[in-house]
PDB file of C-alpha atoms in Angstrom:
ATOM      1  CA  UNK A   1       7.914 -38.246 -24.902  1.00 49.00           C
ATOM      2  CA  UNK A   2       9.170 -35.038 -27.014  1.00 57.00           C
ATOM      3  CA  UNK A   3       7.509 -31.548 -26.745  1.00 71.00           C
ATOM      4  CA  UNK A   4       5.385 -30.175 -29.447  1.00 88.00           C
ATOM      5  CA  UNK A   5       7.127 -27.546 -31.268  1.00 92.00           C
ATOM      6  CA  UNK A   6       5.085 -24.489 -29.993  1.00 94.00           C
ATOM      7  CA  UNK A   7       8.143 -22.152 -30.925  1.00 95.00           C
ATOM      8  CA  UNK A   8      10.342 -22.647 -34.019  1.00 96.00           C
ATOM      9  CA  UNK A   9      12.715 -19.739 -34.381  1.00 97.00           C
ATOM     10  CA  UNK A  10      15.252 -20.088 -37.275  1.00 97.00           C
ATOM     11  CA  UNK A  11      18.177 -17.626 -38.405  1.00 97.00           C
ATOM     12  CA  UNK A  12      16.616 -14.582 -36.830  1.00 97.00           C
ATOM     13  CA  UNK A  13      18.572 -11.016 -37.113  1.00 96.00           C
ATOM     14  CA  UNK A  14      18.028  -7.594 -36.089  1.00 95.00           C
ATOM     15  CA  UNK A  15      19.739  -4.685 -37.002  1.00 93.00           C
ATOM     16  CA  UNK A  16      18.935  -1.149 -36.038  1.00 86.00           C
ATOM     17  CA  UNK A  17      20.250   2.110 -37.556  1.00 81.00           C
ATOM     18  CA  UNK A  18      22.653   3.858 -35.127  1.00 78.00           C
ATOM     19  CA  UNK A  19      24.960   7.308 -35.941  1.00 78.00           C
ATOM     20  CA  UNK A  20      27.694   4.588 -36.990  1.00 76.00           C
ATOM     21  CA  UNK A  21      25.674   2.827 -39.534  1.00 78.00           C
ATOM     22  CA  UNK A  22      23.779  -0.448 -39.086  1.00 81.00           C
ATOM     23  CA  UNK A  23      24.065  -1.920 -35.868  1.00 85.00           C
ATOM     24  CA  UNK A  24      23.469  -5.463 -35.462  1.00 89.00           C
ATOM     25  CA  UNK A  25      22.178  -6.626 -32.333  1.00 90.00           C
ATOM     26  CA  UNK A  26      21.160 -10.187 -33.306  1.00 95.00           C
ATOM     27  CA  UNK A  27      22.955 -12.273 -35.937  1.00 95.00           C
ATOM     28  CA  UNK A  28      21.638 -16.417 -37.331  1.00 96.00           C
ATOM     29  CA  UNK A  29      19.558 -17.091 -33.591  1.00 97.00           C
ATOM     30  CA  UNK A  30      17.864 -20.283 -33.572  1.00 97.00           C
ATOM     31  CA  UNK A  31      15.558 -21.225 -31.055  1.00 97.00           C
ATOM     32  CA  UNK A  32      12.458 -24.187 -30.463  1.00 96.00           C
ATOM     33  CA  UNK A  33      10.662 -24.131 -27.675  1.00 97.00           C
ATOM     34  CA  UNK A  34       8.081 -27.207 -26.645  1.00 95.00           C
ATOM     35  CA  UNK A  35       4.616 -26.647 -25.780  1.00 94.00           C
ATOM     36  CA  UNK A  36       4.655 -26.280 -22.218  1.00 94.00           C
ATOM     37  CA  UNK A  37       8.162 -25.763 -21.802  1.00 96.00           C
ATOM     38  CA  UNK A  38       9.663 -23.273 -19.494  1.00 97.00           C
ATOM     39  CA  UNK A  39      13.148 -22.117 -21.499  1.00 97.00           C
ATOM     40  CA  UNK A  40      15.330 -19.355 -19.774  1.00 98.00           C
ATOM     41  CA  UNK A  41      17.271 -17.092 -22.114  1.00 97.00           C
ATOM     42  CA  UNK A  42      20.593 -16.215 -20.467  1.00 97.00           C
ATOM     43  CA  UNK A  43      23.783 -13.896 -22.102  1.00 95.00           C
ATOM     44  CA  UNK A  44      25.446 -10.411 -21.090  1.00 93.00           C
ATOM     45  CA  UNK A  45      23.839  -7.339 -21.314  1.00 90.00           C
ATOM     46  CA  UNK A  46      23.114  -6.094 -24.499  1.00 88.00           C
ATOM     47  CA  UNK A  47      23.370  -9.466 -26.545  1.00 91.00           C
ATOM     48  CA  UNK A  48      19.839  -9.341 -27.647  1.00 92.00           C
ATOM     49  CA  UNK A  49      18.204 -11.455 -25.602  1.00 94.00           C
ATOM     50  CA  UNK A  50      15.264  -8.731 -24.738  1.00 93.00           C
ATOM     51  CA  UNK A  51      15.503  -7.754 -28.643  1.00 94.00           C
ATOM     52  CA  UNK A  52      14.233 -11.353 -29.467  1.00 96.00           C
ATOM     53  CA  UNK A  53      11.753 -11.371 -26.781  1.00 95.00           C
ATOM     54  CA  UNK A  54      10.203  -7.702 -28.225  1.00 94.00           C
ATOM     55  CA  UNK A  55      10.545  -9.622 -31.606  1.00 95.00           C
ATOM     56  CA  UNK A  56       8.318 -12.771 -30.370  1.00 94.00           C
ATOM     57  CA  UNK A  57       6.173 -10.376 -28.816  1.00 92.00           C
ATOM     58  CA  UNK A  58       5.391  -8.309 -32.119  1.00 91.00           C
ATOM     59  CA  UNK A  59       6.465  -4.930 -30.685  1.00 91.00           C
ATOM     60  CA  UNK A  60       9.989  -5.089 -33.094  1.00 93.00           C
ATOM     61  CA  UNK A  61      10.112  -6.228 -36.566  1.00 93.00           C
ATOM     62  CA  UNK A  62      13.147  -9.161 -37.213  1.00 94.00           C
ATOM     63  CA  UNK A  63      15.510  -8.002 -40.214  1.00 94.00           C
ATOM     64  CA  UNK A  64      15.878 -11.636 -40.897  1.00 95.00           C
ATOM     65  CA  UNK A  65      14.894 -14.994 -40.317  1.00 96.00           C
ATOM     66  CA  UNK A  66      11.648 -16.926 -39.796  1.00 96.00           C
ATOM     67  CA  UNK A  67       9.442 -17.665 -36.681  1.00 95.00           C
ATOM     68  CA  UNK A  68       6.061 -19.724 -36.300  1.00 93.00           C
ATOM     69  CA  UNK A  69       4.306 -20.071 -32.893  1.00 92.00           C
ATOM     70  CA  UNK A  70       1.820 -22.834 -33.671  1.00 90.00           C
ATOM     71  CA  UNK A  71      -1.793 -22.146 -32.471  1.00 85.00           C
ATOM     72  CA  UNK A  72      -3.566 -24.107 -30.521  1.00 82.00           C
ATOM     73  CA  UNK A  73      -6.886 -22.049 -30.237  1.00 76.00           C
ATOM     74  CA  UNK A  74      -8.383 -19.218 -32.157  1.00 74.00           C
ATOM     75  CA  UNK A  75      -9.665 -17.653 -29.187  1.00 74.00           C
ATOM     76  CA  UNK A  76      -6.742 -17.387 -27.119  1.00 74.00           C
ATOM     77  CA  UNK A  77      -4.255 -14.205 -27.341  1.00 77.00           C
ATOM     78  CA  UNK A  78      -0.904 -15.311 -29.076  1.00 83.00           C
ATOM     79  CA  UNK A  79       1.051 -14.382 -26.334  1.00 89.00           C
ATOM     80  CA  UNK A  80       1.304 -12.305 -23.091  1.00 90.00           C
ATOM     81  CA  UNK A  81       4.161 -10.132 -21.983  1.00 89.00           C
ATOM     82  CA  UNK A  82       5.829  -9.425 -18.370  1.00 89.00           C
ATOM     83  CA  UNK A  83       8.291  -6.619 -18.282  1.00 85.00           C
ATOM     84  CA  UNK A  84      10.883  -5.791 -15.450  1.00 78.00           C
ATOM     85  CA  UNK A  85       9.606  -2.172 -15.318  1.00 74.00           C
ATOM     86  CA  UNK A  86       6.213  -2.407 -13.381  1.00 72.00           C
ATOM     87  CA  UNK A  87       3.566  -1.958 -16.862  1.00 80.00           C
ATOM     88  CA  UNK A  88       0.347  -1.226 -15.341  1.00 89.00           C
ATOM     89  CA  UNK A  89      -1.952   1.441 -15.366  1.00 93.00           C
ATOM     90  CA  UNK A  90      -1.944   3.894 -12.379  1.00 93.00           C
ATOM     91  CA  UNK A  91      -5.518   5.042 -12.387  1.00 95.00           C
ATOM     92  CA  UNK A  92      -6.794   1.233 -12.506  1.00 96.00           C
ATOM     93  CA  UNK A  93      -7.183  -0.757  -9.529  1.00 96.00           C
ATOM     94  CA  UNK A  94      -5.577  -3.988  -9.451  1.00 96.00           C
ATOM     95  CA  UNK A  95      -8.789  -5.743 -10.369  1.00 97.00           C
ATOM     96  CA  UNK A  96      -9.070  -3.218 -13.598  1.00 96.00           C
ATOM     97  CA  UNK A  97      -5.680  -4.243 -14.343  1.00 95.00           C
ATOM     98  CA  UNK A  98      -5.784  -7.702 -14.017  1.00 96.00           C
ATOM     99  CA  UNK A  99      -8.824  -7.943 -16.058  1.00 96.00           C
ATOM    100  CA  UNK A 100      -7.721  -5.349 -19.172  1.00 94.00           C
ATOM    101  CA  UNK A 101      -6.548  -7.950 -21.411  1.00 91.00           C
ATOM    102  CA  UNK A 102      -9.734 -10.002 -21.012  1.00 92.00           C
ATOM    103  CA  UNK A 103     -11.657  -6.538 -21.447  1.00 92.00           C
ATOM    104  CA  UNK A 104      -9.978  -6.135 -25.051  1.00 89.00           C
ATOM    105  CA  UNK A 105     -10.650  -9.411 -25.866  1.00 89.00           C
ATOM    106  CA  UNK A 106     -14.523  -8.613 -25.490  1.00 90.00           C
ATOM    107  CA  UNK A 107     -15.255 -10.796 -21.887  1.00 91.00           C
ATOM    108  CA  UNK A 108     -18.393  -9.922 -20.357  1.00 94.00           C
ATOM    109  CA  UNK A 109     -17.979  -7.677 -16.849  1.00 94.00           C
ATOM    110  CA  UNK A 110     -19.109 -10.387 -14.679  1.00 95.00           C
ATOM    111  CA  UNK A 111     -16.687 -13.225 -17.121  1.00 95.00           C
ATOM    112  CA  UNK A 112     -13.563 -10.976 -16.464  1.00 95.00           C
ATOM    113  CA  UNK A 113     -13.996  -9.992 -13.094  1.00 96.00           C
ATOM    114  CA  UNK A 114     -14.837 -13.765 -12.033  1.00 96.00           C
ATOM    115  CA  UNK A 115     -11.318 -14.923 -13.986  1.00 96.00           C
ATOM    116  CA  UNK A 116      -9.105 -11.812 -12.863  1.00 96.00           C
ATOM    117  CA  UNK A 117     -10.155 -12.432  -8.572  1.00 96.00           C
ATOM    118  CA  UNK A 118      -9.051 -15.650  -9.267  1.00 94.00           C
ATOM    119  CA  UNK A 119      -5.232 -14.596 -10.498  1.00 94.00           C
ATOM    120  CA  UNK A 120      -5.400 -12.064  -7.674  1.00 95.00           C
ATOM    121  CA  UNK A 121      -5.779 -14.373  -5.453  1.00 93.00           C
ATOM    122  CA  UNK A 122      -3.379 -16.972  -6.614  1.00 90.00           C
ATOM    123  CA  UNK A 123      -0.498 -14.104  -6.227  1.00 91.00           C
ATOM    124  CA  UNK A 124      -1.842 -12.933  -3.001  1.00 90.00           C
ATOM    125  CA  UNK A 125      -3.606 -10.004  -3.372  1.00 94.00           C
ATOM    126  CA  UNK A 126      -7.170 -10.404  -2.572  1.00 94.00           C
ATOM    127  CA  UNK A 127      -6.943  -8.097   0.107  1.00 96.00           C
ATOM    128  CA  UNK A 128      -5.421  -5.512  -2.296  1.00 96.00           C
ATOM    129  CA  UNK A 129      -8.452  -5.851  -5.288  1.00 95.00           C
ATOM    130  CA  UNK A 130      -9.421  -2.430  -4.668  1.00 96.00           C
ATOM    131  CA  UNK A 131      -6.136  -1.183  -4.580  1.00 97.00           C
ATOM    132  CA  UNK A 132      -4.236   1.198  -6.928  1.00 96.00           C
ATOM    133  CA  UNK A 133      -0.642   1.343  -7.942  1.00 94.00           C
ATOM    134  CA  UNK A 134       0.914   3.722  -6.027  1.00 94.00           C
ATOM    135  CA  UNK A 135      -0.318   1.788  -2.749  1.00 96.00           C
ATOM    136  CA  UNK A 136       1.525  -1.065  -3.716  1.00 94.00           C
ATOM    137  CA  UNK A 137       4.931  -1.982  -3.677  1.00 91.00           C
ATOM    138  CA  UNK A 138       7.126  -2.793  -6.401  1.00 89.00           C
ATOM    139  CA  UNK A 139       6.570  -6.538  -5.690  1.00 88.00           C
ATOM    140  CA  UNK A 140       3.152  -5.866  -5.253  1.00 92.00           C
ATOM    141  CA  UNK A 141       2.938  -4.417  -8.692  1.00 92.00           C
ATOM    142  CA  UNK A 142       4.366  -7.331 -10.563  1.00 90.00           C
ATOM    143  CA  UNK A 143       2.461  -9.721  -8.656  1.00 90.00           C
ATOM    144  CA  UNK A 144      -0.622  -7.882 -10.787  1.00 93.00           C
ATOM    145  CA  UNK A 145       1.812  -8.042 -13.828  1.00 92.00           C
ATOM    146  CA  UNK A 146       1.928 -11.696 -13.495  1.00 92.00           C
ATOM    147  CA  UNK A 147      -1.679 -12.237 -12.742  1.00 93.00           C
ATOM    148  CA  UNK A 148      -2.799  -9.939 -15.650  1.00 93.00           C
ATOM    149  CA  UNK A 149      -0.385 -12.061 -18.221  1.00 92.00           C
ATOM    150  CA  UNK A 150      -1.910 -15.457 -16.701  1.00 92.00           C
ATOM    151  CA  UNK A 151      -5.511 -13.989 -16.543  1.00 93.00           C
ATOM    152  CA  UNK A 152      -5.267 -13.476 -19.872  1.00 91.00           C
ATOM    153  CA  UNK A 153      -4.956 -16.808 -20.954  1.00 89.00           C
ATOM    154  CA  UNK A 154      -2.295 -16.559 -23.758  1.00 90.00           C
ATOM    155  CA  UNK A 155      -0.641 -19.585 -25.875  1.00 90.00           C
ATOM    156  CA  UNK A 156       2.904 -18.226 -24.928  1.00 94.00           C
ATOM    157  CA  UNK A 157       4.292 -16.195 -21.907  1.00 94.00           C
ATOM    158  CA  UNK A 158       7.282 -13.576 -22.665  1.00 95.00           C
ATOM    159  CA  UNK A 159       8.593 -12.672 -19.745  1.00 94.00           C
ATOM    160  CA  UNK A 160      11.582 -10.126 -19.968  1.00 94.00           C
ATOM    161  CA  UNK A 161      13.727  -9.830 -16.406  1.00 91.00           C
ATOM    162  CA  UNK A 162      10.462  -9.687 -14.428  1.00 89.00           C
ATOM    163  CA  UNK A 163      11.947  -9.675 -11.369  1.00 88.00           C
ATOM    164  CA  UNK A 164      15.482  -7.972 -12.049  1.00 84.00           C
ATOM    165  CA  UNK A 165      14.622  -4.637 -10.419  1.00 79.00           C
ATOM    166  CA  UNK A 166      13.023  -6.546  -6.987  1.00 84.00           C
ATOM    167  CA  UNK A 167      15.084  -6.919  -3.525  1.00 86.00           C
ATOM    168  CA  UNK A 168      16.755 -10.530  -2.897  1.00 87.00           C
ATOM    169  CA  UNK A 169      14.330 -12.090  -0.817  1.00 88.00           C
ATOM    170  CA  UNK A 170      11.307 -10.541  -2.774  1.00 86.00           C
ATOM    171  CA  UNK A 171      12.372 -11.576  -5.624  1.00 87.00           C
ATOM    172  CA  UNK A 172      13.005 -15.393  -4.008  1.00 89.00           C
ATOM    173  CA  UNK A 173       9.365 -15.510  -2.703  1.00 86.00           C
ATOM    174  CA  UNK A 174       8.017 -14.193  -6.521  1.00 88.00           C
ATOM    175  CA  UNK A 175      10.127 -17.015  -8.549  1.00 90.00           C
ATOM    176  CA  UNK A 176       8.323 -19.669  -6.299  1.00 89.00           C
ATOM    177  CA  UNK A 177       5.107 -17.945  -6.550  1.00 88.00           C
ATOM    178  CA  UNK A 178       5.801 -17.913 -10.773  1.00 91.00           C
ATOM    179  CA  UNK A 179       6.657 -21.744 -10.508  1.00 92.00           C
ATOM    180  CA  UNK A 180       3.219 -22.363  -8.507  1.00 90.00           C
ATOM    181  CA  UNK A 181       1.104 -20.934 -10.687  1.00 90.00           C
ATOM    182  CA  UNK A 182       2.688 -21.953 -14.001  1.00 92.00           C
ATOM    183  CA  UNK A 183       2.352 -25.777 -12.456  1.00 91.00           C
ATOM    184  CA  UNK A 184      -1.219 -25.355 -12.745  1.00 88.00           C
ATOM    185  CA  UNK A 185      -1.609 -23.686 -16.293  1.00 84.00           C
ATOM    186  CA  UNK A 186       2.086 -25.338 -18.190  1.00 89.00           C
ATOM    187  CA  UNK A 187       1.865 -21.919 -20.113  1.00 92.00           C
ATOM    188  CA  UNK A 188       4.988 -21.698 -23.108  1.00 95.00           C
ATOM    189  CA  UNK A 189       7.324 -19.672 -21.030  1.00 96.00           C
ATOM    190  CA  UNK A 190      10.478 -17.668 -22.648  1.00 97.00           C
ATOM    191  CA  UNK A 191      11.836 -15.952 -19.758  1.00 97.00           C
ATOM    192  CA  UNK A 192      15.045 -13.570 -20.216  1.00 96.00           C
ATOM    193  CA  UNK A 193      17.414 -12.998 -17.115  1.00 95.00           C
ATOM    194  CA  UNK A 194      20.989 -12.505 -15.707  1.00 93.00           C
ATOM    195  CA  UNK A 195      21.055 -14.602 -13.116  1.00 94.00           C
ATOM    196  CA  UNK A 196      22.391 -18.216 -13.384  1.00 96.00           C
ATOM    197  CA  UNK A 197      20.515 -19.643 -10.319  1.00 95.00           C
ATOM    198  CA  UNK A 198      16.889 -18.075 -11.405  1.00 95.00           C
ATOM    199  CA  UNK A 199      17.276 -19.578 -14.898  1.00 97.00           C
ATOM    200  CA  UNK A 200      18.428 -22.664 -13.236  1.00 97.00           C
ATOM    201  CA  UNK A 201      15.530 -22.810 -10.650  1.00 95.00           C
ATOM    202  CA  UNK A 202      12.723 -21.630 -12.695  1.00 96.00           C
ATOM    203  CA  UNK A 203      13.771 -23.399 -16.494  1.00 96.00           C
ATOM    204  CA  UNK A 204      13.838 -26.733 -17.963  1.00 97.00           C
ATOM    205  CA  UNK A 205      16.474 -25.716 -20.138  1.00 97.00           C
ATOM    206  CA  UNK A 206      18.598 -22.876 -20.712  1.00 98.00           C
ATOM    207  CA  UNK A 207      19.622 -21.386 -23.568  1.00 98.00           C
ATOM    208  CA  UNK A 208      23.452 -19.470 -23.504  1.00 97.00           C
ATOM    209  CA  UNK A 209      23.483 -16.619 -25.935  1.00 97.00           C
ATOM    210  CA  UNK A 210      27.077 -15.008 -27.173  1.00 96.00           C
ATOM    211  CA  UNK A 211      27.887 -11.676 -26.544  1.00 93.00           C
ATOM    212  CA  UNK A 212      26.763  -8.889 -29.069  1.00 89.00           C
ATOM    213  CA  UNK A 213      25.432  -9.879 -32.052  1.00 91.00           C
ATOM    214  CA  UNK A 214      24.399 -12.548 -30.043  1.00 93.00           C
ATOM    215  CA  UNK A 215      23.702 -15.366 -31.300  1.00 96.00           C
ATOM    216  CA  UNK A 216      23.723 -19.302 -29.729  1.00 97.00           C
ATOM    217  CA  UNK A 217      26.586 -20.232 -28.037  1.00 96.00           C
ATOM    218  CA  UNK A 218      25.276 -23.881 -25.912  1.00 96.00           C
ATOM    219  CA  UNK A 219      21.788 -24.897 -24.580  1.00 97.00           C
ATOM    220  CA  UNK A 220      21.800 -26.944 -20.834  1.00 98.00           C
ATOM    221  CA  UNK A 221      19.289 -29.313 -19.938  1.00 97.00           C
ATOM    222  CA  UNK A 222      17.915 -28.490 -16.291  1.00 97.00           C
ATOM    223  CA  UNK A 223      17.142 -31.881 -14.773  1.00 93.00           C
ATOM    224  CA  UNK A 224      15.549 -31.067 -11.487  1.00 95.00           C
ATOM    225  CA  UNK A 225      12.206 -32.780 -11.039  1.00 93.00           C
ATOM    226  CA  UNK A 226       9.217 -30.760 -10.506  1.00 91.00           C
ATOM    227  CA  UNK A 227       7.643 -28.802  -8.452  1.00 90.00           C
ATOM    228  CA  UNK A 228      10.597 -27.372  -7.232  1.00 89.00           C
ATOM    229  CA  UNK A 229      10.989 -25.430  -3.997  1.00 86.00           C
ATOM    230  CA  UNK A 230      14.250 -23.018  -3.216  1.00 85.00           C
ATOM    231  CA  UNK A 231      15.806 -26.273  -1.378  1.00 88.00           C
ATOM    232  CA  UNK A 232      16.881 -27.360  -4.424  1.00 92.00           C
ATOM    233  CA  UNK A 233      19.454 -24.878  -4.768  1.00 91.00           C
ATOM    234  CA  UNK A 234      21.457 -26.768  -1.858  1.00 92.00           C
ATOM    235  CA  UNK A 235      21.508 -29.707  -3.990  1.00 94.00           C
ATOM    236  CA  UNK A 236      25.386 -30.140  -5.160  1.00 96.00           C
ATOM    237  CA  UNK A 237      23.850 -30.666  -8.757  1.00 96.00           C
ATOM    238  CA  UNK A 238      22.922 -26.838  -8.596  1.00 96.00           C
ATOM    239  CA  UNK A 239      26.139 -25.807  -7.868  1.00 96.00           C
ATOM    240  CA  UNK A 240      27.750 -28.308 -10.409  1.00 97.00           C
ATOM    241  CA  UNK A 241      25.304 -26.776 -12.999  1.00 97.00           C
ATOM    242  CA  UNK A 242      25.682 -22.982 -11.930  1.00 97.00           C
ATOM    243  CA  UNK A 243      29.518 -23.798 -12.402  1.00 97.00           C
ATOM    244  CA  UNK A 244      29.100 -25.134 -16.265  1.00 97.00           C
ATOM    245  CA  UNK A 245      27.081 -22.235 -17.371  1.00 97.00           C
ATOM    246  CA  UNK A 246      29.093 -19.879 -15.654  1.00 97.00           C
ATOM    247  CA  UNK A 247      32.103 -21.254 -17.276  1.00 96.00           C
ATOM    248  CA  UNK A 248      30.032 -21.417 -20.897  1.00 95.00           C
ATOM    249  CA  UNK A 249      28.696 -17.474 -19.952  1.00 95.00           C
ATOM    250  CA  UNK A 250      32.171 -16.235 -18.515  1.00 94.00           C
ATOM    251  CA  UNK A 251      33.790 -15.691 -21.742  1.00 92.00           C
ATOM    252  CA  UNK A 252      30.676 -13.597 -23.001  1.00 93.00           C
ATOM    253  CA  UNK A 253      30.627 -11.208 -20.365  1.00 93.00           C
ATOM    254  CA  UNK A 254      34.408 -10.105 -20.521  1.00 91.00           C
ATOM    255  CA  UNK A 255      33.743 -10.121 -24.209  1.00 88.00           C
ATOM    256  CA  UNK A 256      30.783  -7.652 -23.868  1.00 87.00           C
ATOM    257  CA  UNK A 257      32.848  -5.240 -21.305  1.00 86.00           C
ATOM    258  CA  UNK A 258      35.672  -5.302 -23.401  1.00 83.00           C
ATOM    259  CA  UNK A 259      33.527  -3.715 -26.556  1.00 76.00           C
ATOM    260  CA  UNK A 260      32.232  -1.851 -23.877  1.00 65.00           C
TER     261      UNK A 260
END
């Protein structure tokens, strides 16, 4: 049965003003996205891909284009946004954190606190509650990152390289921990990244961008079943996939060292 459109993104461009003139950075991008739907954004640096998830966000304005991110509640944020830097407050503990968006949003103390425990503990750090930033590590800090953009309840999740600055094996043990949590809720997911195998593992479809002004190049369909595990990527079909995107993506990537 087809998705609900929860994302309908049509023609959208950005241009910036740079000491050469206008600088375009994203040129005619079309994008839907179902409600529920976990859609990885992949392309070489600097084709836009973070631009359009700052766009969806609010935080830039498009030059040109439309987008409509359909509703589904009055009361919920319209979206929540995970960065790869570590965006939380360093004199908040990780409960204060976790619990800031709900604060905004006018939650009682006792409301807030009783959703944000639960996110901390879903990400594994109860023991940490009390904690502030600089006694956590950096995978530490995103896990808060994460549970504050759950806690918060939003229609869509942005989620921009959230793991791109973690070690390997954190960063393996964070991507199941995403997948776990996101089985429970089916948030809208648009989540940016360079790596073939994490948009494979964590999407159900991923979406090829061209080099600068990027724009679409080719969309794959990611057919593993869920809940997935890290086994899967010792399936052959994982490697036969990984190969066909690399082969779409390779072309982009000398493209974008080349203007380089």
């Amino acid at each position: 049965m087809p998705l609900r459109s929860k994302i309908i993104a049509r023609g959208v461009g950005k241009a910036y003003q740079s000491r050469q003139g206008m600088l375009l950075a994203l040129r005619d991008f079309d994008l839907e996205v179902g409600e529920g739907e976990f859609v990885c954004l992949i392309g070489p640096s600097g084709c836009g891909k973070s631009t359009f998830l700052r766009i969806l966000a609010g935080l830039y304005e498009k030059s040109a284009g439309e987008i409509t991110v359909h509703k589904s509640s009055a009361d919920k944020p319209r979206n929540s946004m995970v960065f790869q830097e570590y965006a939380i407050f360093p004199w908040r503990t990780v409960l204060d954190n976790v619990a800031f968006g709900l604060k905004m949003r006018g939650l009682s103390r006792r409301d807030r606190y009783e959703i944000a425990d639960r996110y901390i503990r879903k990400v594994g750090l109860a023991k940490f509650r009390g904690s502030y930033p600089y006694q956590l590590s950096g995978g530490m800090k995103q896990r808060v990152s994460i549970a504050r953009a759950f806690a918060n309840d939003p229609e869509v999740l942005l989620m921009d390289e959230p793991f791109g600055a973690l070690d390997a094996q954190t960063r393996v043990v964070l991507q199941e921990e995403l997948l776990r949590i996101w089985e429970e809720d089916k948030k809208t997911v648009v989540y940016v990244t360079h790596s073939i195998e994490e948009a494979i593992m964590l999407g159900d479809r991923v979406a090829v961008m061209t080099a600068h002004p990027g724009t679409n190049k080719e969309e794959f369909k990611v057919g593993f079943p869920r809940p997935r595990s890290l086994h899967i990527k010792g399936a052959a079909e994982f490697a036969e996939l990984s190969l066909r995107i690399w082969e779409c993506l390779e072309q982009e990537v000398k493209r974008a060292m080349e203007s380089t």
